[in-house]
Amino acid sequence: LRPYTAYLFEVSAFTSDGEGQVASTMVRMPESVLEVSYQNISSTSILVNWVPPLYPNGRITHYSVYKPDSPPENLSVLETSPTTATLTWSAPEKANGVIQYYEVFYENQSYSALTNSTSNRVTLISLKPFSFYNVSVRAYTRYGNGNQTSETLYLLSGEDGVLKNV
């Protein structure tokens, strides 16, 4: 079937008594661009290229482009002690390039820190015993972080780990 072409479909049932009533419907195939590709320009921009539709239905007035990136997911606690917490997460579903490292940000009312990890796991050290921390993760490619941060994990050090995810 050709894109953006209208097709008329007709269906009828046959029995030993003959043909039944004909039902019909008109369907227009969606128009789509071809060969979509992108190139990272900076940490906040990409260049998107495509080939116009082969059979446009009239003059194309504009294109809509929806963005390729997403944050790290499933941030969770593997284990805690009074002064440490080991965390893990999943890579972004749609990374904006090859991930070089992850930045883990953690803070409470009197303290904030960053640590980096090249894997999907990190152990936070020197935590204040039995204290609350807000933790989030973002992925970095060679072009930056794309401004996509995971959901915040609310952590209580020295306990069974998580209070709740938001």
Coordinates of C-alpha atoms in Angstrom, one line a residue, residues 39-124:
Q39 CA 23.5 14.0 15.0
N40 CA 24.4 15.4 18.4
I41 CA 25.4 19.1 18.2
S42 CA 25.8 19.9 21.9
S43 CA 24.4 18.8 25.3
T44 CA 21.2 20.6 24.6
S45 CA 20.7 20.3 20.8
I46 CA 20.6 17.8 18.0
L47 CA 20.3 18.0 14.2
V48 CA 17.5 15.9 12.8
N49 CA 17.5 14.9 9.1
W50 CA 15.0 13.0 7.0
V51 CA 13.9 12.4 3.4
P52 CA 10.5 13.9 2.6
P53 CA 7.6 11.5 1.7
L54 CA 7.8 10.0 -1.8
Y55 CA 4.1 10.6 -2.5
P56 CA 3.0 13.7 -0.6
N57 CA -0.7 14.6 -0.6
G58 CA -0.3 18.2 -1.6
R59 CA 2.2 20.8 -0.5
I60 CA 3.8 20.0 2.9
T61 CA 3.5 23.0 5.2
H62 CA 5.4 21.8 8.2
Y63 CA 6.9 18.8 10.1
S64 CA 6.6 17.8 13.7
V65 CA 9.7 16.5 15.5
Y66 CA 9.4 14.8 18.9
K67 CA 12.6 14.3 21.0
P68 CA 14.8 10.8 21.4
D69 CA 16.0 11.0 25.1
S70 CA 14.8 9.8 28.5
P71 CA 16.2 9.7 32.1
P72 CA 17.7 6.8 33.9
E73 CA 14.9 4.6 35.4
N74 CA 14.2 2.3 38.4
L75 CA 16.6 4.0 40.9
S76 CA 16.6 1.7 43.9
V77 CA 18.5 0.8 47.0
L78 CA 20.3 -2.6 47.2
E79 CA 21.6 -2.2 50.8
T80 CA 22.4 0.3 53.4
S81 CA 24.4 0.7 56.6
P82 CA 24.4 3.6 59.0
T83 CA 27.0 5.4 56.8
T84 CA 26.7 3.9 53.3
A85 CA 24.0 3.1 50.7
T86 CA 24.4 1.0 47.5
L87 CA 22.1 2.1 44.7
T88 CA 21.3 0.7 41.3
W89 CA 19.3 1.9 38.3
S90 CA 18.4 1.1 34.7
A91 CA 19.9 2.9 31.7
P92 CA 17.6 5.4 29.9
E93 CA 15.1 3.7 27.6
K94 CA 16.1 6.2 24.9
A95 CA 19.6 7.5 25.5
N96 CA 20.8 10.5 23.5
G97 CA 24.0 8.8 22.4
V98 CA 26.5 6.4 24.1
I99 CA 26.5 6.8 27.8
Q100 CA 29.9 7.8 29.2
Y101 CA 29.0 7.9 32.9
Y102 CA 26.2 8.6 35.4
E103 CA 26.1 11.5 37.8
V104 CA 24.5 10.7 41.2
F105 CA 23.3 13.7 43.2
Y106 CA 22.4 13.3 46.9
E107 CA 21.5 15.8 49.5
N108 CA 19.7 16.5 52.7
Q109 CA 19.0 19.7 54.7
S110 CA 22.7 20.2 55.6
Y111 CA 24.7 18.4 52.9
S112 CA 24.9 17.9 49.2
A113 CA 27.3 15.9 47.0
L114 CA 27.9 14.5 43.6
T115 CA 29.5 11.2 42.6
N116 CA 30.1 9.6 39.2
S117 CA 29.8 6.0 38.1
T118 CA 30.6 4.3 34.8
S119 CA 28.2 1.5 35.7
N120 CA 24.6 1.3 36.8
R121 CA 25.6 1.0 40.4
V122 CA 27.2 3.2 43.1
T123 CA 27.9 3.1 46.8
L124 CA 27.4 6.4 48.6

